JSON list of C-alpha atoms in Angstrom, two decimals:
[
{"chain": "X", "resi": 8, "resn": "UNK", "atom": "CA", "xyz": [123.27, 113.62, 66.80]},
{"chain": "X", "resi": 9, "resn": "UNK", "atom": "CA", "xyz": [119.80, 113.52, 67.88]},
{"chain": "X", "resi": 10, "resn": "UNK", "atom": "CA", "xyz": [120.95, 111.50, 70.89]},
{"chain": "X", "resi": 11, "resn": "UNK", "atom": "CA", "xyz": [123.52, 113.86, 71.80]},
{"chain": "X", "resi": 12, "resn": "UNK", "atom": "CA", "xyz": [121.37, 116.53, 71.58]},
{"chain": "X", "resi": 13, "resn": "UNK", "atom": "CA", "xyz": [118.91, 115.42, 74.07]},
{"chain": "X", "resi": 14, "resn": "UNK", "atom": "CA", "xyz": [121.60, 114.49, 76.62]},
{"chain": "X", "resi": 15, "resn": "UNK", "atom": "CA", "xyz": [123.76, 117.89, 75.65]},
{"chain": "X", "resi": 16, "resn": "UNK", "atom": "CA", "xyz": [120.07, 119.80, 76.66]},
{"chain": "X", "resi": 17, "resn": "UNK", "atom": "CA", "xyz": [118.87, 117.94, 79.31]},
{"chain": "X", "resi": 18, "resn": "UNK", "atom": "CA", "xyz": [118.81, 120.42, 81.94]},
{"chain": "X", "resi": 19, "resn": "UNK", "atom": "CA", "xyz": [116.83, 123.04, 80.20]},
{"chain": "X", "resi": 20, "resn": "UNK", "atom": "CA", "xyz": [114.24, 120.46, 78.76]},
{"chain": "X", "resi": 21, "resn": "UNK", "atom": "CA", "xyz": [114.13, 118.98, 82.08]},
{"chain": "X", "resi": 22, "resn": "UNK", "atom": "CA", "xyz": [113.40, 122.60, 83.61]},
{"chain": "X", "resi": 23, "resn": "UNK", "atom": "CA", "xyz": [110.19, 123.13, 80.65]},
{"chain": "X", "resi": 24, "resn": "UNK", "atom": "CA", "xyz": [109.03, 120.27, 80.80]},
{"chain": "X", "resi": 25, "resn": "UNK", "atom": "CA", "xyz": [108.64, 119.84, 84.57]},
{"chain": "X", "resi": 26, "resn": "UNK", "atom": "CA", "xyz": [107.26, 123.49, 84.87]},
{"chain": "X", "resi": 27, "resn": "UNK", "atom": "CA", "xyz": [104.77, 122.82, 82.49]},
{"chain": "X", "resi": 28, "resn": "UNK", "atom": "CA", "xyz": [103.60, 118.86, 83.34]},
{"chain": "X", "resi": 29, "resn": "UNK", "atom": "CA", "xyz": [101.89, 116.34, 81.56]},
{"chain": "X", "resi": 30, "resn": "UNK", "atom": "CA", "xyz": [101.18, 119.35, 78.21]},
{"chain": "X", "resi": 31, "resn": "UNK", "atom": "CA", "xyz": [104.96, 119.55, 77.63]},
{"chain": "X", "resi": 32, "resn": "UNK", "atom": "CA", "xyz": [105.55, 116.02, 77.77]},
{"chain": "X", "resi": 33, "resn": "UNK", "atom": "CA", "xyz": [102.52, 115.56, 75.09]},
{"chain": "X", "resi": 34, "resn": "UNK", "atom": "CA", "xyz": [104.12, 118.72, 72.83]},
{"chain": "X", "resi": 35, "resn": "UNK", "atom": "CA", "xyz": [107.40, 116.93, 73.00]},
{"chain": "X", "resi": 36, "resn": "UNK", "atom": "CA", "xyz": [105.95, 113.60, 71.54]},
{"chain": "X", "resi": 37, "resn": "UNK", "atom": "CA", "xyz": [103.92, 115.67, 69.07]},
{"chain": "X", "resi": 38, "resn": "UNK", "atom": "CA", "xyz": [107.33, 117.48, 67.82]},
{"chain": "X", "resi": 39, "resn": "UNK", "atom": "CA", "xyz": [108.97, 113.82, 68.16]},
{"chain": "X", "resi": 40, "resn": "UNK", "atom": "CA", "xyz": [105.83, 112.83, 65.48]},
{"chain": "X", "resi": 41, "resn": "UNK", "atom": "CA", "xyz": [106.93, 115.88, 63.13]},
{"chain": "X", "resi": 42, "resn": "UNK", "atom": "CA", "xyz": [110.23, 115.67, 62.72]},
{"chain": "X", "resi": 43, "resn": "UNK", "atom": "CA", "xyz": [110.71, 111.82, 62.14]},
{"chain": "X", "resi": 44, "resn": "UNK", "atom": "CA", "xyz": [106.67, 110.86, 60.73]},
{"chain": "X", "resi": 45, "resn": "UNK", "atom": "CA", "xyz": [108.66, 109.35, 58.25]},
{"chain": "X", "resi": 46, "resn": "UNK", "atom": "CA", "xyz": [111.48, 107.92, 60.10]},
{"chain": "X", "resi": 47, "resn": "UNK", "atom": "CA", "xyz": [109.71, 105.36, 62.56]},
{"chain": "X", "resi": 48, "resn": "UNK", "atom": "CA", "xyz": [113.01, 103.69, 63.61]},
{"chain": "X", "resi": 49, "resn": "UNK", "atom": "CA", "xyz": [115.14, 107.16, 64.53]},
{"chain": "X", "resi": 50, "resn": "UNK", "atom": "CA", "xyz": [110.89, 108.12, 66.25]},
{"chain": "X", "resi": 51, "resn": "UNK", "atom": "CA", "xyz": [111.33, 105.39, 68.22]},
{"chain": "X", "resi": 52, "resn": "UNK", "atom": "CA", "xyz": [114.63, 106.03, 69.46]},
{"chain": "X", "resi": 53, "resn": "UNK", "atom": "CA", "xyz": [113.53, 109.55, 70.19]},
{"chain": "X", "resi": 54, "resn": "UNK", "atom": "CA", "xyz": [110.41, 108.06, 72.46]},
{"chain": "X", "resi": 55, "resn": "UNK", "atom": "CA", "xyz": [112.91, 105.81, 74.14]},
{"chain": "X", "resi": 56, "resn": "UNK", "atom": "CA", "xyz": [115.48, 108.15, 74.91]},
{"chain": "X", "resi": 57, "resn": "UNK", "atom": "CA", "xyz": [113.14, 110.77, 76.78]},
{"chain": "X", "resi": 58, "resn": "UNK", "atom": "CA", "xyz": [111.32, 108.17, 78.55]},
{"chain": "X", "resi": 59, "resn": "UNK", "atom": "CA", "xyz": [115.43, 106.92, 79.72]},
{"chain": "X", "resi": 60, "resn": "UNK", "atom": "CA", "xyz": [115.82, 110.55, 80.11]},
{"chain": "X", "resi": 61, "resn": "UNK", "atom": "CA", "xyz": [112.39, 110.63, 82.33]},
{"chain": "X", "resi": 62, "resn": "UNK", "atom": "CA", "xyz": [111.51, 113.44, 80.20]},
{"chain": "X", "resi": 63, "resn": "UNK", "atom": "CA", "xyz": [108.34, 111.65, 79.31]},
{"chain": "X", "resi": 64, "resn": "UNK", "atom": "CA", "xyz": [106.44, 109.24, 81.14]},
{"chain": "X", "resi": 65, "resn": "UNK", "atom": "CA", "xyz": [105.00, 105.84, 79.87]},
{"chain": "X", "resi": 66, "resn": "UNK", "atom": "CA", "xyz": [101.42, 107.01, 80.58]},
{"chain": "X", "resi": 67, "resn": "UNK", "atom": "CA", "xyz": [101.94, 110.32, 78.56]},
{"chain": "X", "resi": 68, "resn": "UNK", "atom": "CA", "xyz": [102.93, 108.30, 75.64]},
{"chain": "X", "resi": 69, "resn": "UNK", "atom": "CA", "xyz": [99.90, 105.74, 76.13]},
{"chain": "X", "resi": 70, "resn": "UNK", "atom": "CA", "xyz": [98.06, 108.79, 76.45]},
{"chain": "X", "resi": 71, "resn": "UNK", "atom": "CA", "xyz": [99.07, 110.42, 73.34]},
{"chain": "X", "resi": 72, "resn": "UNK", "atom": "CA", "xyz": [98.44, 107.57, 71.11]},
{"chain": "X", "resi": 73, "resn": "UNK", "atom": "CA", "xyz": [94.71, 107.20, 71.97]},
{"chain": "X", "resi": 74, "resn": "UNK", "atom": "CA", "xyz": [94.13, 110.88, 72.67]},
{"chain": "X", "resi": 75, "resn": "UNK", "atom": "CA", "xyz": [95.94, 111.89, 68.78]},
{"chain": "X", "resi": 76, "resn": "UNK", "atom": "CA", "xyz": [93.69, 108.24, 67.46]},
{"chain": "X", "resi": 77, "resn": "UNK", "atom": "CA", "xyz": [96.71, 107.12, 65.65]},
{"chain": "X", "resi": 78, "resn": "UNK", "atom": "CA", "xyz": [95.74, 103.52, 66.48]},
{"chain": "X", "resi": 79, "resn": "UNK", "atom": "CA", "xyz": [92.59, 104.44, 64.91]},
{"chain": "X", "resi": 80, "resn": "UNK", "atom": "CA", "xyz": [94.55, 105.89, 61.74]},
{"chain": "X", "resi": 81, "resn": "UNK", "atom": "CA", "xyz": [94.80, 102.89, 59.28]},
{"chain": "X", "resi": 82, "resn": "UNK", "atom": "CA", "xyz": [95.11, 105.09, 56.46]},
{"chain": "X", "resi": 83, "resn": "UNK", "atom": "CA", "xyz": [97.48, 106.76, 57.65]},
{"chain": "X", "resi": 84, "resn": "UNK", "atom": "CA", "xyz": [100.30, 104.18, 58.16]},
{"chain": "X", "resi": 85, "resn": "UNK", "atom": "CA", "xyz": [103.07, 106.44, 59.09]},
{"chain": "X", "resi": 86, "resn": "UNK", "atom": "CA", "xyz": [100.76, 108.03, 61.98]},
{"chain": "X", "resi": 87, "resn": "UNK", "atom": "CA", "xyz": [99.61, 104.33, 62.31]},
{"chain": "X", "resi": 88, "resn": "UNK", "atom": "CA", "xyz": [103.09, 102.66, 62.70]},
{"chain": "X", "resi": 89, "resn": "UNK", "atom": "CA", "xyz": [104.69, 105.07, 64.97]},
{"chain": "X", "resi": 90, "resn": "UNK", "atom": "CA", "xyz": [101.58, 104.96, 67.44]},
{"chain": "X", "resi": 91, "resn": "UNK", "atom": "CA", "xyz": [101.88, 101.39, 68.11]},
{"chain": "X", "resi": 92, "resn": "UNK", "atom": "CA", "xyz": [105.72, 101.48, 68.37]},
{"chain": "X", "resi": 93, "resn": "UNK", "atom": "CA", "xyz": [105.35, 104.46, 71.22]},
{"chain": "X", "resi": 94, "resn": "UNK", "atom": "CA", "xyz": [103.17, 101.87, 72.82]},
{"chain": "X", "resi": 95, "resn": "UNK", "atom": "CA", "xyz": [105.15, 99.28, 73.22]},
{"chain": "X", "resi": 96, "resn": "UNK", "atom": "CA", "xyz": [108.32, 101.32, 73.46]},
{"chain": "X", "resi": 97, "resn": "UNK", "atom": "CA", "xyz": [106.52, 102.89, 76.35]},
{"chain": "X", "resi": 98, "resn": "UNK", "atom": "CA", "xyz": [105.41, 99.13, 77.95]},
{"chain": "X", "resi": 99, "resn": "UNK", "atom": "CA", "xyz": [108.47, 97.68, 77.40]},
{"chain": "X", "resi": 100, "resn": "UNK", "atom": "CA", "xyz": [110.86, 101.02, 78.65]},
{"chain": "X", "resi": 101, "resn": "UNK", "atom": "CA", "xyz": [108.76, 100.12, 82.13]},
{"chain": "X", "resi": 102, "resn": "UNK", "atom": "CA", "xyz": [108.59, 96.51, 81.99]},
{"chain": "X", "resi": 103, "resn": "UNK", "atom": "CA", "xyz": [112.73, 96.78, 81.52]},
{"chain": "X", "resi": 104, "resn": "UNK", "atom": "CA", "xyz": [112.92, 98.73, 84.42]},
{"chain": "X", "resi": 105, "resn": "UNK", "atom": "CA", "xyz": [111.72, 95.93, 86.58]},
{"chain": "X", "resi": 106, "resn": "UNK", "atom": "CA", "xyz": [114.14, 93.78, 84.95]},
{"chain": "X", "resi": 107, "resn": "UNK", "atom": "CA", "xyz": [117.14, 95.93, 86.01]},
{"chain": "X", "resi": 108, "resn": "UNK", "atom": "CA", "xyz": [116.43, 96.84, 89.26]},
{"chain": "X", "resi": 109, "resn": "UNK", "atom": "CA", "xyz": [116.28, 92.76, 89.63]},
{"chain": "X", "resi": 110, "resn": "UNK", "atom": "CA", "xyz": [119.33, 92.39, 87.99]},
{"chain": "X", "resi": 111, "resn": "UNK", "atom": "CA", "xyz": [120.85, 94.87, 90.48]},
{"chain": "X", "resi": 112, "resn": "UNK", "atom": "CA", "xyz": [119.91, 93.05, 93.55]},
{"chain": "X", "resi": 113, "resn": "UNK", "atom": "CA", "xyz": [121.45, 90.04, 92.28]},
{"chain": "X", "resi": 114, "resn": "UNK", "atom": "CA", "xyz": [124.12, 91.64, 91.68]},
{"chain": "X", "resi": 115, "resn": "UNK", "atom": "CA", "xyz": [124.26, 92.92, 95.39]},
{"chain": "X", "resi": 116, "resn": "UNK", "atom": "CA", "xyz": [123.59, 89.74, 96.58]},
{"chain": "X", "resi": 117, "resn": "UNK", "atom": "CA", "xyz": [126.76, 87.96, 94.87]},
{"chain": "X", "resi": 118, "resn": "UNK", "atom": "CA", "xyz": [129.05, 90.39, 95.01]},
{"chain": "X", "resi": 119, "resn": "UNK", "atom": "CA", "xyz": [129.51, 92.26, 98.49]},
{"chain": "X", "resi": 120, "resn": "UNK", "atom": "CA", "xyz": [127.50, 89.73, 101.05]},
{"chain": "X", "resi": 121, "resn": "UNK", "atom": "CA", "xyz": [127.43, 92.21, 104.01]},
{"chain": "X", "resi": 122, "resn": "UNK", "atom": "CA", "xyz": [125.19, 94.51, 106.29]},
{"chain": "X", "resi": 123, "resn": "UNK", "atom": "CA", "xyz": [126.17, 97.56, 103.76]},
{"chain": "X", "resi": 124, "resn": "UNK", "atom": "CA", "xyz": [124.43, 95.21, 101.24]},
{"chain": "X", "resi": 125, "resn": "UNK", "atom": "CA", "xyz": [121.57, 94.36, 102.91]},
{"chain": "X", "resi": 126, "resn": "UNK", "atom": "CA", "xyz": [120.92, 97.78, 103.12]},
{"chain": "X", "resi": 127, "resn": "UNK", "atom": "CA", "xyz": [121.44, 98.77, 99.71]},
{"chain": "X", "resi": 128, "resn": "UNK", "atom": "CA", "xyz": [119.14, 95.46, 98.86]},
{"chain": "X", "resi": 129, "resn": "UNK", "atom": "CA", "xyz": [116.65, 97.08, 100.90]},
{"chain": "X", "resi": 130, "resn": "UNK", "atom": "CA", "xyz": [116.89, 100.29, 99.44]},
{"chain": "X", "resi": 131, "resn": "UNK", "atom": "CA", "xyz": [117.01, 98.87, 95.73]},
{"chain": "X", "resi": 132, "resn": "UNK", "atom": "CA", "xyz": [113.50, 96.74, 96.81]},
{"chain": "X", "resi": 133, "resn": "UNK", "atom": "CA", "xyz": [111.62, 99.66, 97.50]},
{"chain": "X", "resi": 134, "resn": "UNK", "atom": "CA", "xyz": [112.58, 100.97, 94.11]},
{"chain": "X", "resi": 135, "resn": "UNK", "atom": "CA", "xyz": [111.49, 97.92, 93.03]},
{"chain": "X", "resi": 136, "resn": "UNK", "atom": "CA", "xyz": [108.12, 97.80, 94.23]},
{"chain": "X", "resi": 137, "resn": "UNK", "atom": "CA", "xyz": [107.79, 101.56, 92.67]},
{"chain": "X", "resi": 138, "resn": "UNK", "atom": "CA", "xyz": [108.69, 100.05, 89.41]},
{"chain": "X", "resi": 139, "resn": "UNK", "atom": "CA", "xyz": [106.55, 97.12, 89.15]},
{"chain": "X", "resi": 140, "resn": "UNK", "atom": "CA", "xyz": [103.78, 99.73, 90.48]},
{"chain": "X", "resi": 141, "resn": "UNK", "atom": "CA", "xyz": [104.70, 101.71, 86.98]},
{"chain": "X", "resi": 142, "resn": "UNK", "atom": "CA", "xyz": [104.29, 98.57, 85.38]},
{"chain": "X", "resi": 143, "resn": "UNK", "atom": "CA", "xyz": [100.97, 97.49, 86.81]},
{"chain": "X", "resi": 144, "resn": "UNK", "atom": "CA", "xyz": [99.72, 101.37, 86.42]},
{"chain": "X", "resi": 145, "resn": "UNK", "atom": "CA", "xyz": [100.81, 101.66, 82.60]},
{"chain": "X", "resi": 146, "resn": "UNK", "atom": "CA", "xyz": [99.48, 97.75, 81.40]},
{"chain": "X", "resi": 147, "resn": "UNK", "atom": "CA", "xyz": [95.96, 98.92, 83.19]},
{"chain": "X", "resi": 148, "resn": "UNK", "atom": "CA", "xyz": [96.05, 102.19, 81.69]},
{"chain": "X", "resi": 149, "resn": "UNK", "atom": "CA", "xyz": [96.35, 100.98, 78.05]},
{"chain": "X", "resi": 150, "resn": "UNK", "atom": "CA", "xyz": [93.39, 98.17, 78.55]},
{"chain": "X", "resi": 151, "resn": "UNK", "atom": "CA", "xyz": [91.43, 101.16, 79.81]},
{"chain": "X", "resi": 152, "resn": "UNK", "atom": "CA", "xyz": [91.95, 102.89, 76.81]},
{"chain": "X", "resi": 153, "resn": "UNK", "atom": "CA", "xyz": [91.17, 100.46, 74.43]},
{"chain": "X", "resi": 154, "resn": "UNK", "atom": "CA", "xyz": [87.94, 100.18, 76.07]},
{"chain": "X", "resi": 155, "resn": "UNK", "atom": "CA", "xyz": [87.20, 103.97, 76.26]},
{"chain": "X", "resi": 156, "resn": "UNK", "atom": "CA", "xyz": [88.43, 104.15, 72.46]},
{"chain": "X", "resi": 157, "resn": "UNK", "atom": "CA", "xyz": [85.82, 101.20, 71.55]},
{"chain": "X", "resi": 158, "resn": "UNK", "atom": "CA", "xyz": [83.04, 102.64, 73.49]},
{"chain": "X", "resi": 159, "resn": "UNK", "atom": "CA", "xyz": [82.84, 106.02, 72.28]},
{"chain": "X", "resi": 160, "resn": "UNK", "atom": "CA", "xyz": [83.42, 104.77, 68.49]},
{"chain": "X", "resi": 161, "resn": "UNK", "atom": "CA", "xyz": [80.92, 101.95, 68.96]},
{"chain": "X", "resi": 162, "resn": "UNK", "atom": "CA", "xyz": [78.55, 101.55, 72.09]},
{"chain": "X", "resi": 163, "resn": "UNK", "atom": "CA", "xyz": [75.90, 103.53, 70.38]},
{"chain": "X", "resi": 164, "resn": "UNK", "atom": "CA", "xyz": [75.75, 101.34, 67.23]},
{"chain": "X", "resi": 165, "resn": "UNK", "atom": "CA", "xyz": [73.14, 97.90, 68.26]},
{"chain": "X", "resi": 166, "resn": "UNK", "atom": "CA", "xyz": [75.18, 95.92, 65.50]},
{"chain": "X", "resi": 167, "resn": "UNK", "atom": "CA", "xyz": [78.02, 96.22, 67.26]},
{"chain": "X", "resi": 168, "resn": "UNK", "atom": "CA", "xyz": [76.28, 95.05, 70.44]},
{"chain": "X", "resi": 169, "resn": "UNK", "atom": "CA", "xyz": [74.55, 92.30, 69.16]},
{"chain": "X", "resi": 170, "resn": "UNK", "atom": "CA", "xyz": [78.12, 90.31, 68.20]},
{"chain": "X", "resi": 171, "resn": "UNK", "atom": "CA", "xyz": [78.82, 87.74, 71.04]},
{"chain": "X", "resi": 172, "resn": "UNK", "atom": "CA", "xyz": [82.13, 86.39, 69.07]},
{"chain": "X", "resi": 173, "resn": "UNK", "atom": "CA", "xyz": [85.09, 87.13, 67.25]},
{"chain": "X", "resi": 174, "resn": "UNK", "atom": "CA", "xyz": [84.41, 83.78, 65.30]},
{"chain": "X", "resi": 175, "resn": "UNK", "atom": "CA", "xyz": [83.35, 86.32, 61.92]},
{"chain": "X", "resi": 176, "resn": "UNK", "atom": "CA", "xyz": [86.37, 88.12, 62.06]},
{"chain": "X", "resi": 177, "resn": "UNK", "atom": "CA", "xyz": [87.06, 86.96, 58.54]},
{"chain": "X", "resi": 178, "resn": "UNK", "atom": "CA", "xyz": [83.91, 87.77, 57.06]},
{"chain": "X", "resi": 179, "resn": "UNK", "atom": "CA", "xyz": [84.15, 91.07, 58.67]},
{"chain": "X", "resi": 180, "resn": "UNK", "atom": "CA", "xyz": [87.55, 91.87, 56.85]},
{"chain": "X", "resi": 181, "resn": "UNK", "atom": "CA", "xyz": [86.55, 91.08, 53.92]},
{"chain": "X", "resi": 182, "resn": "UNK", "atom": "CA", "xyz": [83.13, 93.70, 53.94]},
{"chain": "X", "resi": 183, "resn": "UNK", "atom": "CA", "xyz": [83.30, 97.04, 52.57]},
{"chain": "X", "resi": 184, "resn": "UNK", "atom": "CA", "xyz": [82.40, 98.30, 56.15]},
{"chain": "X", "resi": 185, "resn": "UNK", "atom": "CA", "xyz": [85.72, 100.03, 57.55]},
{"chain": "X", "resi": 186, "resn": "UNK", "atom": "CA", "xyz": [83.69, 100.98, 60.88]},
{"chain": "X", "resi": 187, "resn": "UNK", "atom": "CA", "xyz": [83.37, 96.96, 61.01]},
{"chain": "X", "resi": 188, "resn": "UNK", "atom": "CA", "xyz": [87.21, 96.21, 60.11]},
{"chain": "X", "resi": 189, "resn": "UNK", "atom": "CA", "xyz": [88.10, 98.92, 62.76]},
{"chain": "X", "resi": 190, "resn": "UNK", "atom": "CA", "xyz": [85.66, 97.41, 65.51]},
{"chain": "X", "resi": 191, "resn": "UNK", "atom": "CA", "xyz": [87.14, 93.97, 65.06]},
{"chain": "X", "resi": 192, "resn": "UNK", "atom": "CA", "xyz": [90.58, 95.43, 64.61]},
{"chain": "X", "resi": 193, "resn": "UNK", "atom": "CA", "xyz": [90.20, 97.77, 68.06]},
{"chain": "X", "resi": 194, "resn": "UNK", "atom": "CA", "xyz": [89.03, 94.22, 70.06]},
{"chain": "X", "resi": 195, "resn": "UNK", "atom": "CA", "xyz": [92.07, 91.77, 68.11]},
{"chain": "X", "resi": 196, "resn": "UNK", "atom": "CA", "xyz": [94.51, 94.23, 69.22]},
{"chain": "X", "resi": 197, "resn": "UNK", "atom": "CA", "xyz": [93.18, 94.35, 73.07]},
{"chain": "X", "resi": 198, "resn": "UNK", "atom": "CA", "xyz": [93.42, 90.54, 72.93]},
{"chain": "X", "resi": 199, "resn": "UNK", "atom": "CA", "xyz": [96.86, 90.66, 71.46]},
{"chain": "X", "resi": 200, "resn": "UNK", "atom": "CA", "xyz": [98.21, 93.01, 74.18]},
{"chain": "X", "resi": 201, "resn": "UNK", "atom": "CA", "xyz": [96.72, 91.35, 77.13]},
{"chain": "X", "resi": 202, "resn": "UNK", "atom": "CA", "xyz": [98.21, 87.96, 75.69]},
{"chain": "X", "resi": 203, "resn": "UNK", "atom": "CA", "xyz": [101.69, 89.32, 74.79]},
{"chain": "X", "resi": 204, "resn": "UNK", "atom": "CA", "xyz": [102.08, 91.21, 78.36]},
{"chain": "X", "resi": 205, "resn": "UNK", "atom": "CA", "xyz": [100.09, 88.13, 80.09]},
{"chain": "X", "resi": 206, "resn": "UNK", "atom": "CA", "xyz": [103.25, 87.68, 82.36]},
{"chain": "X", "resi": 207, "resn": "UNK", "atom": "CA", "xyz": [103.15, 91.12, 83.92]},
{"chain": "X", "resi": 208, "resn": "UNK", "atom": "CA", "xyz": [99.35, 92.18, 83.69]},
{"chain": "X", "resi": 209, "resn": "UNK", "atom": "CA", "xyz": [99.20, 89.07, 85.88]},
{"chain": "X", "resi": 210, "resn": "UNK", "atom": "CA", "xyz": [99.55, 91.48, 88.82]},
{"chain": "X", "resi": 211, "resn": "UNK", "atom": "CA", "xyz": [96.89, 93.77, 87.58]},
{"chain": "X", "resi": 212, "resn": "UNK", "atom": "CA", "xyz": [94.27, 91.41, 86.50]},
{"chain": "X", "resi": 213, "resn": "UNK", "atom": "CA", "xyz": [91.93, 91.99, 88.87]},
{"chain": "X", "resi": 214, "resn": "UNK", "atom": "CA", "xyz": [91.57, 95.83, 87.84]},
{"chain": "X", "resi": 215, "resn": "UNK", "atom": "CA", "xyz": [91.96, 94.70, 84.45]},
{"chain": "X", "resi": 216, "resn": "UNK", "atom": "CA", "xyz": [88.82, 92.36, 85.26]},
{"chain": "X", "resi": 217, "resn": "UNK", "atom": "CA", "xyz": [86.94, 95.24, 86.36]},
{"chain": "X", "resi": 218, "resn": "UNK", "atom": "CA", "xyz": [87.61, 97.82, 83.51]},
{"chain": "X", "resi": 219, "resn": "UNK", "atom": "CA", "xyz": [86.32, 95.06, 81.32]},
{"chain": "X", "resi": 220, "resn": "UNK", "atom": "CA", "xyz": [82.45, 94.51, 83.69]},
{"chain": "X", "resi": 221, "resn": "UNK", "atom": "CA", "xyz": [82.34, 98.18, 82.96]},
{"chain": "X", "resi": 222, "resn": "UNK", "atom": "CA", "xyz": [82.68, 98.02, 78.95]},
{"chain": "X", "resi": 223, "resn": "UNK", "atom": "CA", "xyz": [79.28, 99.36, 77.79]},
{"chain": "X", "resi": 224, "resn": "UNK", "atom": "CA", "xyz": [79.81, 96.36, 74.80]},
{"chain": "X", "resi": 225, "resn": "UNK", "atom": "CA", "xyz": [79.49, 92.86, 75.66]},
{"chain": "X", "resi": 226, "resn": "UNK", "atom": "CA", "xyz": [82.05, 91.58, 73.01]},
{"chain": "X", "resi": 227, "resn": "UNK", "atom": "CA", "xyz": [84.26, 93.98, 74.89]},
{"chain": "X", "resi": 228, "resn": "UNK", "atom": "CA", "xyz": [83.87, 92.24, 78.18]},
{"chain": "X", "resi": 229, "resn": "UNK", "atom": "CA", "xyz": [84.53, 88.33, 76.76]},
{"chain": "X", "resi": 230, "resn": "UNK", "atom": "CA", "xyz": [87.47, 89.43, 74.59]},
{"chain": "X", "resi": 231, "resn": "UNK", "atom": "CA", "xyz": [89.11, 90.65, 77.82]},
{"chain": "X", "resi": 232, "resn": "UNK", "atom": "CA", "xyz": [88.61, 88.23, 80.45]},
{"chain": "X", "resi": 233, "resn": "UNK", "atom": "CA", "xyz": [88.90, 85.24, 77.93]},
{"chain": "X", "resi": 234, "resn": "UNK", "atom": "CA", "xyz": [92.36, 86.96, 77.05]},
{"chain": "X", "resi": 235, "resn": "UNK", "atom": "CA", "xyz": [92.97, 86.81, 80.76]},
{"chain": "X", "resi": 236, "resn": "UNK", "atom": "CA", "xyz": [92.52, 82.95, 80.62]},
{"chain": "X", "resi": 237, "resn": "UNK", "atom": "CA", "xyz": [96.28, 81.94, 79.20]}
]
């Protein structure tokens, strides 16, 4: 139904949430957040289905997550949950995008060799390059957040400064410190990302490179470009 819904309304949502930019997108993934808090797997299809709809873009979503500080919201695991899911829903919604315009030109290619086809494989490799510019735009959007995130929580504290590895990670966890558990947490989940999406932030790693010489922490800065080094 909800699916439906979206599709049966399209043209007015479309209308709102044009008119009104980048603060209708955000109200639509705060109602998205109300309705199914508790639902993360019909929350998730709701994310997905407005960004297939282009009702929201990838970098509202990325936005909302670390704007709202559900990634910081560990005690909150619904809020938790469905901020990393928009995440990578968001990534991967882009990333998949690549992967079907490519599909499409291959497509082209076998089926109708001819100068009609060359010009629709033109046309479908501009859209191309858009898309892998989404792609590059969204991965180095998220690493800049998780660097803004971790310097406003943290660049002020020296402790946090003074920590040149991630080799006390387990001693860390297991202190009664949740600032420490969340500092450690913040950087492990920046190396995680840049590993998991190391195939396609491999055309952004040189901006990537320099959001992480401009982290106010040191730890910051080795976490990323050793993450960098797959």
């Amino acid at each position: 139904h909800m699916i439906i819904a979206l599709e049966r309304y399209y043209g007015p949502l479309a209308i709102l949430i044009t008119d009104s930019g980048e603060e209708a997108q955000m109200a639509s993934i705060d109602v998205i957040w109300q309705v199914w808090h508790e639902n993360l797997q019909r929350a998730a299809m709701a994310v997905d289905r407005m960004m297939t709809l282009r009702l929201v873009s990838a970098n509202t979503i990325v936005a909302w997550v670390f704007k709202t500080g559900t990634i910081c919201s560990s005690d909150d695991r619904y809020k938790y949950n469905f901020g990393w899911e928009s995440l990578h829903v968001a990534v991967n919604k882009v990333i998949a995008r690549v992967d079907d315009v490519r599909a499409d030109i291959a497509r082209i290619r076998q089926d109708s060799p001819s100068d009609d086809a060359d010009n629709r494989i033109s046309a479908k490799q501009e859209v191309l390059k858009e898309c892998e510019r989404d792609v590059s735009e969204t991965l180095v959007f998220v690493v800049k957040n998780f660097v803004q995130v971790i310097d406003d929580l943290f660049s002020a504290n020296e402790t946090m400064s003074s920590y040149s590895s991630l080799e006390s990670i387990d001693g860390v966890q297991g202190s009664t410190s949740k600032e420490n558990i969340l500092f450690f947490e913040l950087l492990l989940f920046t190396k995680a990302f840049i590993r998991h999406y190391y195939q396609s932030i491999a055309n952004c790693t040189a901006e990537i490179k320099k959001l992480a010489e401009g982290a106010k922490i040191p730890l910051t800065q080795s976490v990323i470009k050793s993450s960098l080094q797959v």
